[in-house]
Short mmCIF file of C-alpha atoms (C1' of nucleotides) in Angstrom, two decimals:
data_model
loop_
_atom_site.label_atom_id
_atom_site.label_comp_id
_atom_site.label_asym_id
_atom_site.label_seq_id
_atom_site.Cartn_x
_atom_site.Cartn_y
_atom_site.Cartn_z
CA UNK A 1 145.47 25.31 72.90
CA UNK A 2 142.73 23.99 75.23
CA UNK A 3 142.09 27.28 76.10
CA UNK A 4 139.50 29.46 74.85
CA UNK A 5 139.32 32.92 76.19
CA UNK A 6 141.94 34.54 73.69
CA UNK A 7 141.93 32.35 71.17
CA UNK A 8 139.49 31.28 68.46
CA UNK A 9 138.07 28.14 70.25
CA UNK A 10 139.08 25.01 68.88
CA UNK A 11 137.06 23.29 65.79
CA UNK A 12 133.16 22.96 66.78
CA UNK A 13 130.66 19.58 65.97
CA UNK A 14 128.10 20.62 63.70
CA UNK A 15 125.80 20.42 66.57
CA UNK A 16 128.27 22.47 68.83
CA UNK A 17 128.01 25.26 66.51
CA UNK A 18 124.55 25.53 66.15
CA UNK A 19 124.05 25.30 69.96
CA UNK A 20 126.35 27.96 70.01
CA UNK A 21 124.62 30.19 67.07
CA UNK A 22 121.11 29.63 69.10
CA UNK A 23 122.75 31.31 72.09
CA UNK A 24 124.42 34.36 70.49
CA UNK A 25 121.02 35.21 68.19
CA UNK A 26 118.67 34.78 71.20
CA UNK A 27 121.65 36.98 73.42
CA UNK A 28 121.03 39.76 70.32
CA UNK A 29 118.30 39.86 70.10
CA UNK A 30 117.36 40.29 74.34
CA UNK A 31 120.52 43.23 73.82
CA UNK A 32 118.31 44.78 71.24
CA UNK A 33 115.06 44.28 73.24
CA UNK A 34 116.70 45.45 76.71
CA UNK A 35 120.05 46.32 76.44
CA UNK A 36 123.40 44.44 77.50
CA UNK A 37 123.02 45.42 81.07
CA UNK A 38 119.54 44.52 81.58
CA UNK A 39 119.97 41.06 79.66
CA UNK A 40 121.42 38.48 82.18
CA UNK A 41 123.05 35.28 81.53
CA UNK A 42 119.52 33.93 82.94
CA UNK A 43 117.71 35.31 80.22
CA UNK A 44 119.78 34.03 77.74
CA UNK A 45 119.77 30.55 78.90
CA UNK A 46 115.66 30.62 79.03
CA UNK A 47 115.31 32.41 75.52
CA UNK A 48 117.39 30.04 74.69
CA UNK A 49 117.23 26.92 75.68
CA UNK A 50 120.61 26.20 76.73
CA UNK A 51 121.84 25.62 80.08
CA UNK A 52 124.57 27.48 82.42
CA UNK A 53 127.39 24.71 81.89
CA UNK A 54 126.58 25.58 77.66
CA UNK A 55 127.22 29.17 78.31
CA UNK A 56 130.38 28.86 79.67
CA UNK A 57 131.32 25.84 78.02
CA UNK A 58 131.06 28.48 74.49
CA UNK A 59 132.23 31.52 76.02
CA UNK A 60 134.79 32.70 78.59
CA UNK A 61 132.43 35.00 80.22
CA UNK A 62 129.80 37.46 79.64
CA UNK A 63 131.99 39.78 77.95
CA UNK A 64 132.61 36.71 75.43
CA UNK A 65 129.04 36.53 74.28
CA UNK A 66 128.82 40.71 74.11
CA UNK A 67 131.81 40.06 71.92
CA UNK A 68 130.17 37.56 69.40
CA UNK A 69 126.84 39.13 69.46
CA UNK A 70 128.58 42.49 67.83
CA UNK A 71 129.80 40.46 64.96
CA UNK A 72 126.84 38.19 65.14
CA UNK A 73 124.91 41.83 64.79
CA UNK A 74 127.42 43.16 62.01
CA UNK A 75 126.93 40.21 59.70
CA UNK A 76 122.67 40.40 60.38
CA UNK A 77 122.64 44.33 59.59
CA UNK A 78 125.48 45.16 57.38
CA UNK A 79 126.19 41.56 55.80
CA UNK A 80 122.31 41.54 54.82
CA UNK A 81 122.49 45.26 53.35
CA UNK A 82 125.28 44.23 51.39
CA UNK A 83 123.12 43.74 48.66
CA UNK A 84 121.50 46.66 49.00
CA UNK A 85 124.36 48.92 49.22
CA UNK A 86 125.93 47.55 46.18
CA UNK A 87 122.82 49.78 44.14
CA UNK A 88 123.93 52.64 46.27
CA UNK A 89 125.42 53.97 42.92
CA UNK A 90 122.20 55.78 41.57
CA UNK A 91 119.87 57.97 43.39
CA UNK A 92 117.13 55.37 43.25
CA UNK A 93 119.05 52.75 44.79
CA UNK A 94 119.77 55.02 47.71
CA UNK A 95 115.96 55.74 48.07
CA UNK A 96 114.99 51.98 48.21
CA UNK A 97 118.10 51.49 50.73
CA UNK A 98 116.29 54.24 52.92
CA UNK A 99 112.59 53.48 52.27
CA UNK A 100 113.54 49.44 53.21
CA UNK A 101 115.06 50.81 56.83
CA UNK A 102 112.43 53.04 57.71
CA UNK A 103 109.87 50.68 56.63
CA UNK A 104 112.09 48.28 58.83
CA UNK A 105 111.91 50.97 61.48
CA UNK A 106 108.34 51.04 61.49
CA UNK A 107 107.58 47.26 61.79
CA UNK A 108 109.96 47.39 64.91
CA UNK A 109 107.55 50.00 65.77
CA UNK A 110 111.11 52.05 66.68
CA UNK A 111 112.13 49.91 69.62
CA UNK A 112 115.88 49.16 70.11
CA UNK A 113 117.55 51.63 68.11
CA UNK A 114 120.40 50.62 65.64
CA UNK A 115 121.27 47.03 66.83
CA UNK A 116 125.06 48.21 65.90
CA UNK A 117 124.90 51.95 67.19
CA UNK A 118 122.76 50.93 70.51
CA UNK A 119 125.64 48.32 71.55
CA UNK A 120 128.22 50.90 71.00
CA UNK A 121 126.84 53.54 72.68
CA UNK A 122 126.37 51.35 75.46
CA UNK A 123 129.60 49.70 75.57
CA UNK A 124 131.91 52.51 74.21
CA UNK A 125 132.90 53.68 77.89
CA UNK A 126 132.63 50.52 79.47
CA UNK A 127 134.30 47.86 77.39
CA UNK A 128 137.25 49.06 75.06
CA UNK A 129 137.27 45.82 73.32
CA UNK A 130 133.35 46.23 72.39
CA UNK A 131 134.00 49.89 71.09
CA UNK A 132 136.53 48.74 68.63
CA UNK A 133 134.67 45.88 67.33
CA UNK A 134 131.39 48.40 67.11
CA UNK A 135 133.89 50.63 65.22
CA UNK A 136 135.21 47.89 62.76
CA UNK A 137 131.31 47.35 62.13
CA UNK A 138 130.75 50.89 61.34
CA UNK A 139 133.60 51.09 58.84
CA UNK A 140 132.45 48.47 56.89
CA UNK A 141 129.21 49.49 56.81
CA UNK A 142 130.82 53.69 55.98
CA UNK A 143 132.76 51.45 53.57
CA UNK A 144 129.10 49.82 51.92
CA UNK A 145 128.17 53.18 51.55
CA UNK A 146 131.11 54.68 50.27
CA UNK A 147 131.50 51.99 47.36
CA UNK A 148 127.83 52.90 45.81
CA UNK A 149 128.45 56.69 46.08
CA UNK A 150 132.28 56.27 44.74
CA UNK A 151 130.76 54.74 41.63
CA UNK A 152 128.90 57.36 41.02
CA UNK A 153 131.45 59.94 41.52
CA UNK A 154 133.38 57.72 39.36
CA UNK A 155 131.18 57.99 36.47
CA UNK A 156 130.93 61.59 36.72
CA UNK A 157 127.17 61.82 38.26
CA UNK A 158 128.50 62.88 41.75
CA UNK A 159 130.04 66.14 42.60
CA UNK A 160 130.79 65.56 46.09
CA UNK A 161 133.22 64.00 47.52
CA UNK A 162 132.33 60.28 48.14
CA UNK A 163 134.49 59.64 51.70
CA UNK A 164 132.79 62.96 53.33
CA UNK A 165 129.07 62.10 51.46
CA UNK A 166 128.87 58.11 52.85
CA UNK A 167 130.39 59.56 56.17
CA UNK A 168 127.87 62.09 56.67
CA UNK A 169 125.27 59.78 55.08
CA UNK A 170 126.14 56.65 57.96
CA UNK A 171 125.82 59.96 60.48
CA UNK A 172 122.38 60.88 59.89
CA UNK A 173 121.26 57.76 59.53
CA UNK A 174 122.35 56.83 62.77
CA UNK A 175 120.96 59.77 64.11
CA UNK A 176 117.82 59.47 62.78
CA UNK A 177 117.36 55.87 63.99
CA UNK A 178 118.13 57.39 67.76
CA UNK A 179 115.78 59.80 67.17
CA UNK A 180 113.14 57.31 66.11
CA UNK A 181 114.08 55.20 68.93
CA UNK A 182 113.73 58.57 71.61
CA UNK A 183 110.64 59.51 70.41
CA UNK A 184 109.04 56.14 68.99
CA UNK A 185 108.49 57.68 65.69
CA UNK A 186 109.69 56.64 62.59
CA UNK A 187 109.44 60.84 61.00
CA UNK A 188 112.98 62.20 62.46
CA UNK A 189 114.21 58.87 60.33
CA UNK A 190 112.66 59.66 57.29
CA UNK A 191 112.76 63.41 57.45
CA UNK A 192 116.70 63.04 57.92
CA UNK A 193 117.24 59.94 55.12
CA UNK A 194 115.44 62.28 52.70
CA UNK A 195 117.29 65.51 53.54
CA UNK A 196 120.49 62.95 52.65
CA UNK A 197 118.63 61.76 49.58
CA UNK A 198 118.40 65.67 48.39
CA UNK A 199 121.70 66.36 49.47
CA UNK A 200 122.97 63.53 47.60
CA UNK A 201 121.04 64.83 44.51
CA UNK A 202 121.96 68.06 45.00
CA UNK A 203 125.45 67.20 44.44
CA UNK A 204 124.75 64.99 40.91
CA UNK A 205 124.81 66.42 37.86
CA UNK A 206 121.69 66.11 37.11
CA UNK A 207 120.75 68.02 40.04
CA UNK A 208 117.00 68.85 39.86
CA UNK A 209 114.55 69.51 42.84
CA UNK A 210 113.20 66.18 43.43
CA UNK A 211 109.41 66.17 42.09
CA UNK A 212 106.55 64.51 44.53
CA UNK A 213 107.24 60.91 44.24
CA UNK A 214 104.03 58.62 44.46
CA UNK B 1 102.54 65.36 101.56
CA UNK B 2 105.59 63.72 103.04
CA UNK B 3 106.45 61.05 100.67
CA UNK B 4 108.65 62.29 98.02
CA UNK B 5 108.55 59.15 95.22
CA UNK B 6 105.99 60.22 93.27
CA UNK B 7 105.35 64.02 93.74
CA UNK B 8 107.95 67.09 93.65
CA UNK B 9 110.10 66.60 97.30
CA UNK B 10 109.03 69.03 99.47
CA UNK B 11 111.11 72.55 99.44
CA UNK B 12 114.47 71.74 100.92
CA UNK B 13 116.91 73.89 102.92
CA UNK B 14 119.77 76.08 100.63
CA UNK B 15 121.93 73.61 102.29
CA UNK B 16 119.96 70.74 101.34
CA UNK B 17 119.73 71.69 97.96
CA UNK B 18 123.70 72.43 97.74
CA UNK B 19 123.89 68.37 98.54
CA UNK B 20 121.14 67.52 96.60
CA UNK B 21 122.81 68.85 93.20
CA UNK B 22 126.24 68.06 94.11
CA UNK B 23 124.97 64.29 94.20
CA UNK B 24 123.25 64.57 90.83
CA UNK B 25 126.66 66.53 89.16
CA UNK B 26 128.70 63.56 90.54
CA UNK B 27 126.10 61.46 89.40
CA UNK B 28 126.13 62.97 85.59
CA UNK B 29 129.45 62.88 85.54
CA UNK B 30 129.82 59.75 86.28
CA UNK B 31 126.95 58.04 84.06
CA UNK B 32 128.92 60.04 80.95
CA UNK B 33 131.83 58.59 81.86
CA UNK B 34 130.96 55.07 82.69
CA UNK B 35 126.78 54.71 81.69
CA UNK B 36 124.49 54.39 83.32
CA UNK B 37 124.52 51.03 84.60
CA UNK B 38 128.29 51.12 85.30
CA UNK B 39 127.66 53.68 87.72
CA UNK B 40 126.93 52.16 91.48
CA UNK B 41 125.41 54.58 94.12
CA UNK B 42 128.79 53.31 95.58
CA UNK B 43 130.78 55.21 93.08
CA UNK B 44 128.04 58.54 93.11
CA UNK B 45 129.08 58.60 97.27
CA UNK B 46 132.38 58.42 96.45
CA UNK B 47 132.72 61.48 94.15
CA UNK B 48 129.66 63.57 95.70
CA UNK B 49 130.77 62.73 99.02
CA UNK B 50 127.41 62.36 100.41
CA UNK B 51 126.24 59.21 102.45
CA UNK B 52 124.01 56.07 101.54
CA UNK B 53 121.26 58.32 104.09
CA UNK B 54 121.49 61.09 102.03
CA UNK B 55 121.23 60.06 98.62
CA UNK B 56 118.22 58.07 99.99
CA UNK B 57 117.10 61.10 101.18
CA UNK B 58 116.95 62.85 98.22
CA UNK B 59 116.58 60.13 95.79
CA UNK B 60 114.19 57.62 96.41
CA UNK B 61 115.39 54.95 94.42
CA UNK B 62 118.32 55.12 92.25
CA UNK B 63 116.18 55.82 89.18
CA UNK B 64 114.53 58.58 90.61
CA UNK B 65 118.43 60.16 90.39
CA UNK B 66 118.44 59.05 86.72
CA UNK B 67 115.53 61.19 86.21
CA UNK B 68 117.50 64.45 87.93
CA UNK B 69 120.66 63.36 85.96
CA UNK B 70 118.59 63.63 82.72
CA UNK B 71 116.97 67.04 83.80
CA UNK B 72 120.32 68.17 84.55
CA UNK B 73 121.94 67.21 81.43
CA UNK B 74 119.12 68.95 79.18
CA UNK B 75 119.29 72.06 81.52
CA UNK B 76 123.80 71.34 81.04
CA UNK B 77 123.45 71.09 77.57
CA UNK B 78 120.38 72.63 75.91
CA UNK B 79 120.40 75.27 78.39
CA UNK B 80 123.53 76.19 78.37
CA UNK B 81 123.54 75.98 74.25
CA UNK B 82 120.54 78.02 74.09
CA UNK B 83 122.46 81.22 73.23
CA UNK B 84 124.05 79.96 70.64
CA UNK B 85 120.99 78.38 69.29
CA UNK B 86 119.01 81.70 68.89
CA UNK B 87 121.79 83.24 66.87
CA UNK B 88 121.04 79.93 64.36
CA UNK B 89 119.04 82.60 62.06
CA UNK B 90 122.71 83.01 60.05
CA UNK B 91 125.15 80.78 58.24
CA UNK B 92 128.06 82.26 60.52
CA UNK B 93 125.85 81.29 63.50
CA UNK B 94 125.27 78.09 62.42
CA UNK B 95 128.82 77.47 61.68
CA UNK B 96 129.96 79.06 65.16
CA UNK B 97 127.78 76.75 67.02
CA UNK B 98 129.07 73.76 65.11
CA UNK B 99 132.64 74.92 65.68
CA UNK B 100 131.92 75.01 69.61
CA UNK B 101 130.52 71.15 69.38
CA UNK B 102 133.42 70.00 67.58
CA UNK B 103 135.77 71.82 69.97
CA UNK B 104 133.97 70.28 73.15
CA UNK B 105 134.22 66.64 71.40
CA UNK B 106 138.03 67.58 70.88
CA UNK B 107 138.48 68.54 74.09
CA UNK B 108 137.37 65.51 75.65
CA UNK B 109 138.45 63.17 73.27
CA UNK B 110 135.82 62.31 71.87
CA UNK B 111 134.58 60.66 75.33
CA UNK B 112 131.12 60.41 76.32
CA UNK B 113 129.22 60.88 73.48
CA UNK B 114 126.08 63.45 73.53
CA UNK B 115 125.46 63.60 77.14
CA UNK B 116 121.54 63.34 76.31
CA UNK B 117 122.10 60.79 73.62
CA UNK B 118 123.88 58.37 75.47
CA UNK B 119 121.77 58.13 78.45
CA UNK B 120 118.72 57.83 76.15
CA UNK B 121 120.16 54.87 74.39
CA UNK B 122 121.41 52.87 77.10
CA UNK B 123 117.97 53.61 78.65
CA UNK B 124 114.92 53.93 76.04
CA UNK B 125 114.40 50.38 76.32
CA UNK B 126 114.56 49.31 80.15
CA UNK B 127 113.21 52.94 81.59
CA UNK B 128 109.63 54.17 79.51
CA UNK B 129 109.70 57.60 81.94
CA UNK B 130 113.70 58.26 81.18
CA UNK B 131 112.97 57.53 77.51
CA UNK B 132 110.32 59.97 77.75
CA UNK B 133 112.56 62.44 79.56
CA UNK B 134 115.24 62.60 76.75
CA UNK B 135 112.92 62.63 74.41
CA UNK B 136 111.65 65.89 75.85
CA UNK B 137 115.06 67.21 75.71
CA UNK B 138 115.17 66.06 71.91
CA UNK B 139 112.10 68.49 71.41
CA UNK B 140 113.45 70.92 73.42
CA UNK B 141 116.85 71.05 71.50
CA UNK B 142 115.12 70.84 67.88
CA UNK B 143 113.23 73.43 68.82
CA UNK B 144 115.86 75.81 69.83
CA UNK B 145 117.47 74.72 66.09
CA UNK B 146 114.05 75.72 64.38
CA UNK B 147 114.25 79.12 66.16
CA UNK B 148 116.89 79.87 64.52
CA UNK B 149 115.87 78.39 60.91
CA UNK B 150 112.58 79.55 61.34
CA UNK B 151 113.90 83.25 61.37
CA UNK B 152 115.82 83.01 58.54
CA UNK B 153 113.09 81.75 56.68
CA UNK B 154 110.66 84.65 57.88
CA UNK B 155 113.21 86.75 56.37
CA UNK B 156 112.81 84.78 53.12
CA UNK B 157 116.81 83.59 53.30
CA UNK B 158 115.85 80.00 53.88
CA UNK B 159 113.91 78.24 51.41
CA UNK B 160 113.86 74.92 52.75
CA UNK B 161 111.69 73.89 55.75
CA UNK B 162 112.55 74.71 58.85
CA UNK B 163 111.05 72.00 60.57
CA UNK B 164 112.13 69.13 58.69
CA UNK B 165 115.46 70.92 58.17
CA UNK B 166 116.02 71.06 62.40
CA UNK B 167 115.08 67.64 62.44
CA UNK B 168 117.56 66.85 60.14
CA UNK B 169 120.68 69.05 61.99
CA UNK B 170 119.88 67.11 64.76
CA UNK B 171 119.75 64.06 63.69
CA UNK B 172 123.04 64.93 61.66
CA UNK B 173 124.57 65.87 65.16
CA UNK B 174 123.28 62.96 67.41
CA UNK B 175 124.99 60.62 64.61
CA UNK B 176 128.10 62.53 64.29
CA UNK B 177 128.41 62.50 68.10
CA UNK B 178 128.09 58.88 68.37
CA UNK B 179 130.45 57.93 65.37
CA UNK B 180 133.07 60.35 66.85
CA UNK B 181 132.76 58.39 70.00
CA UNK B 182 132.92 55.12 68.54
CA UNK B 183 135.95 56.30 66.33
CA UNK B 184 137.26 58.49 68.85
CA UNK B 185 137.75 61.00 66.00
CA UNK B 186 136.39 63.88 65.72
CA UNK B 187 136.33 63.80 61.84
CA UNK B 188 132.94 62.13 61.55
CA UNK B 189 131.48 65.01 63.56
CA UNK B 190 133.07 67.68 61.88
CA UNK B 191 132.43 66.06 58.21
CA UNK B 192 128.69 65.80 59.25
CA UNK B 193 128.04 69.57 60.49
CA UNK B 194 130.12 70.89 58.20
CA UNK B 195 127.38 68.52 55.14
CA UNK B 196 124.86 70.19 57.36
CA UNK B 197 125.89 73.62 56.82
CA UNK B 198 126.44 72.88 52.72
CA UNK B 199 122.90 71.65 52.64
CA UNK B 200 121.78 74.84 54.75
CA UNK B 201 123.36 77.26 52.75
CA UNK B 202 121.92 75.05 49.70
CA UNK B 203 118.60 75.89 50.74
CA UNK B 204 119.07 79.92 51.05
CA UNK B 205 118.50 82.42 48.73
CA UNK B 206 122.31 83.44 47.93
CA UNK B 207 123.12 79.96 47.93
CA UNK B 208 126.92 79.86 46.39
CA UNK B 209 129.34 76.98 46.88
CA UNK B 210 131.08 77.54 50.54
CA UNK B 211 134.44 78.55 49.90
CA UNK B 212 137.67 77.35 51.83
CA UNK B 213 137.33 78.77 55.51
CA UNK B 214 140.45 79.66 57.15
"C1'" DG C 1 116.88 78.41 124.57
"C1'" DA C 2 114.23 74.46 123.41
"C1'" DA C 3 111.87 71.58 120.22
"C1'" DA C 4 111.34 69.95 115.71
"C1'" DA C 5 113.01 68.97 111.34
"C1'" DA C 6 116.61 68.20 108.19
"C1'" DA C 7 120.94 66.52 107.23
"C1'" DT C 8 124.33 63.26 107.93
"C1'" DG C 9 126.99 58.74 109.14
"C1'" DG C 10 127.74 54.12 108.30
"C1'" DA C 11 126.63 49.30 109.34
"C1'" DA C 12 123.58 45.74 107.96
"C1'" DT C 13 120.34 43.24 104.99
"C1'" DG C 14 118.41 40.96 101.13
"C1'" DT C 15 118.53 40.13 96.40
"C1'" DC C 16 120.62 39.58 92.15
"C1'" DC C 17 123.71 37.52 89.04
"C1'" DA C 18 128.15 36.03 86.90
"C1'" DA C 19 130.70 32.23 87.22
"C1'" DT C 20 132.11 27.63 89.11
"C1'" DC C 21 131.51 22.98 90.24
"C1'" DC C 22 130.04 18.17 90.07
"C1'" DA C 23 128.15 14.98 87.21
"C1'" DA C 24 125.62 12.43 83.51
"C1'" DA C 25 124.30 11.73 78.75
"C1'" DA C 26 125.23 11.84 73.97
"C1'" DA C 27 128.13 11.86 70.16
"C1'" DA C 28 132.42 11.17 67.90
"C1'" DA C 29 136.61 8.78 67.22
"C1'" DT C 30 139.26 4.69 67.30
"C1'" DA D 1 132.20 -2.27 70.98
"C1'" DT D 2 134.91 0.67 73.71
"C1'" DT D 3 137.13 4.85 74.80
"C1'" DT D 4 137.41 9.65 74.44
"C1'" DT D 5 135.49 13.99 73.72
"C1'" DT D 6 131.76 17.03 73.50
"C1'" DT D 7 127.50 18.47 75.00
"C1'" DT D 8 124.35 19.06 78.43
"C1'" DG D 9 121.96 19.68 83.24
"C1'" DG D 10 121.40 22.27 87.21
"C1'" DA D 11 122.78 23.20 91.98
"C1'" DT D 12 125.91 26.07 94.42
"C1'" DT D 13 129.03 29.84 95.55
"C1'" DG D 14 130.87 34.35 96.25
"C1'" DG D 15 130.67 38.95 95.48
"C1'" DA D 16 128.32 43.08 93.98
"C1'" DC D 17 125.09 46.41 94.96
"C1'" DA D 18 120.57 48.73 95.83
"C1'" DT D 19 118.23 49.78 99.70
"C1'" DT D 20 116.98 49.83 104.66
"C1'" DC D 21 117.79 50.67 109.36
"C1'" DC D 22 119.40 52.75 113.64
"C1'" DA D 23 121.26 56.66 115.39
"C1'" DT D 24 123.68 61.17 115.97
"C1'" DT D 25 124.61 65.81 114.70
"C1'" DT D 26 123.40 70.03 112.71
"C1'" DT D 27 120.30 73.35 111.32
"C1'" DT D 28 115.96 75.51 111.31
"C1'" DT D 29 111.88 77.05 113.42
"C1'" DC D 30 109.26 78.77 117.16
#
DNA sequence: GAAAAAATGGAATGTCCAATCCAAAAAAAT
DNA sequence: ATTTTTTTGGATTGGACATTCCATTTTTTC
């Protein structure tokens, strides 16, 4: 098919693709920075660097790009935690998972929210298509989660169940990084990712207070 | 003085006040529904039906309604909650408050999101004053949560913070909201709260495991 | 009852912006 | 080397939409 608006667009050059990757991380990252509805097809061109007919020439239509920039988003902030998640299956792992995003957080110096959870809120009421695709990103992410805390559960350390734990875990976490966002303060993130880390321990069975850690 | 941008409008008529907050219910209503940005002053005629003269009589730009919208939210939802919130000093409060939430979430579908939360996340980056003005709402809120934890810790029930631990409900809830939304399930919510009121009653004094509620 | 102020109606204006169009250059395929 | 396809450039178009403008009606104040 020669069309491209429901379909996975033909085969790209090696140079297509990357013109087409440069548009979609500088579209991100201006959704991250401002929001979908205050980032315009203009912007995008000047951050960058491509022109109107390269736009449309890659995607059907705004909508299109939103599209692309979601999974473009998933891969850059679940993808890369991948790792990460994988050590979710001690307590310690789960600290340096939350200690690495508030630290994140606080370079970002709070601005844009959750580049997953900002989109979908967004988008949820405005663009079905969006809100399933920001769904399908928070599942896998839930599922990251899940996987470290199932281990655990699995080897007897956890108590709780893991599906309610990594739900509630994704929850706060999302939560806190509004909060953050709101308020430009990286506390409400940490405050909440450590009440998760205690409730986490408090369901292991080695459950102890957790002492001052350095 | 006669300009109304920038200071409170001067004191209008009972009638004029009946329009005035019929445009900013339509208005709220609408910017749940659809955001903020897929809300034209078009639409807010339509459903208020007021004239393009008299929201520009009352509003002076469209932003300036943003900023009522967001007042009228926090005085819809905080306000309204604030009942509830000062019998958080029990378990059974805390869990009857919780119920409510989930109730209104099932009741709309899961549509909407938090009516604060959604129009601080679309807006926090493009609108510094609206950011502000949810994030006032946020403190507002939180502190109507500590009220209630704060009490039972005067009574010695609560051994955990109350400040961090109100920080943490409502970052719980904000995250819950928005994955119920995204999901359009109410199970993330309800999962969340009810890991909220485990960790609660893990932090007071006849601190048992919850048994199965009816 | 008259004057002033507020409320209301709706057409018009100017700007913004997504998307299209016309075309040339570069790269790939034959 | 030539033809075909892809990539690229940028002006233009049409519609959306916030806001202004002109005016009348209604309500309030004196």
């Amino acid at each position: 098919m020669t069309t491209r608006t429901a379909t996975k667009p033909r085969k790209l050059t090696p140079k297509g693709e990357q013109t087409r990757l440069r548009i979609v991380a500088a579209a991100a990252q201006l959704m991250l920075d401002r929001g979908v509805a205050g980032t315009t097809m203009e912007d995008v061109k000047a951050a960058s660097g491509a022109s109107s007919s390269q736009l449309y020439h890659y995607f059907a239509d705004k909508q299109a790009l939103i599209m692309d920039v979601i999974a473009y988003q998933d891969e850059r902030v679940v993808g890369d935690q991948e790792p990460m998640l994988a050590r979710l299956d001690t307590v310690d792992g789960l600290r340096a998972w939350c200690d690495f995003i508030v630290q994140h957080q606080r370079d970002l110096e709070c601005r844009g929210g959750c580049p997953i959870g900002s989109l979908g809120s967004e988008l949820a009421e405005v663009d079905p298509a969006a809100r399933a695709a920001v769904s399908g990103s928070f599942l896998r992410w839930e599922s990251g989660i899940r996987g470290g805390l199932r281990a655990m559960h699995e080897r007897g350390e956890l108590t709780a169940d893991p599906e309610d734990l990594a739900l509630t875990v994704l929850a706060a976490l999302q939560g806190g990084l509004l909060l953050a966002q709101i308020h430009r303060d990286v506390r409400p993130l940490r405050v909440t990712l450590d009440a998760m880390i205690d409730h986490v321990q408090a369901h292991t069975t080695a459950a102890v207070p957790s002492s001052g850690r350095p």
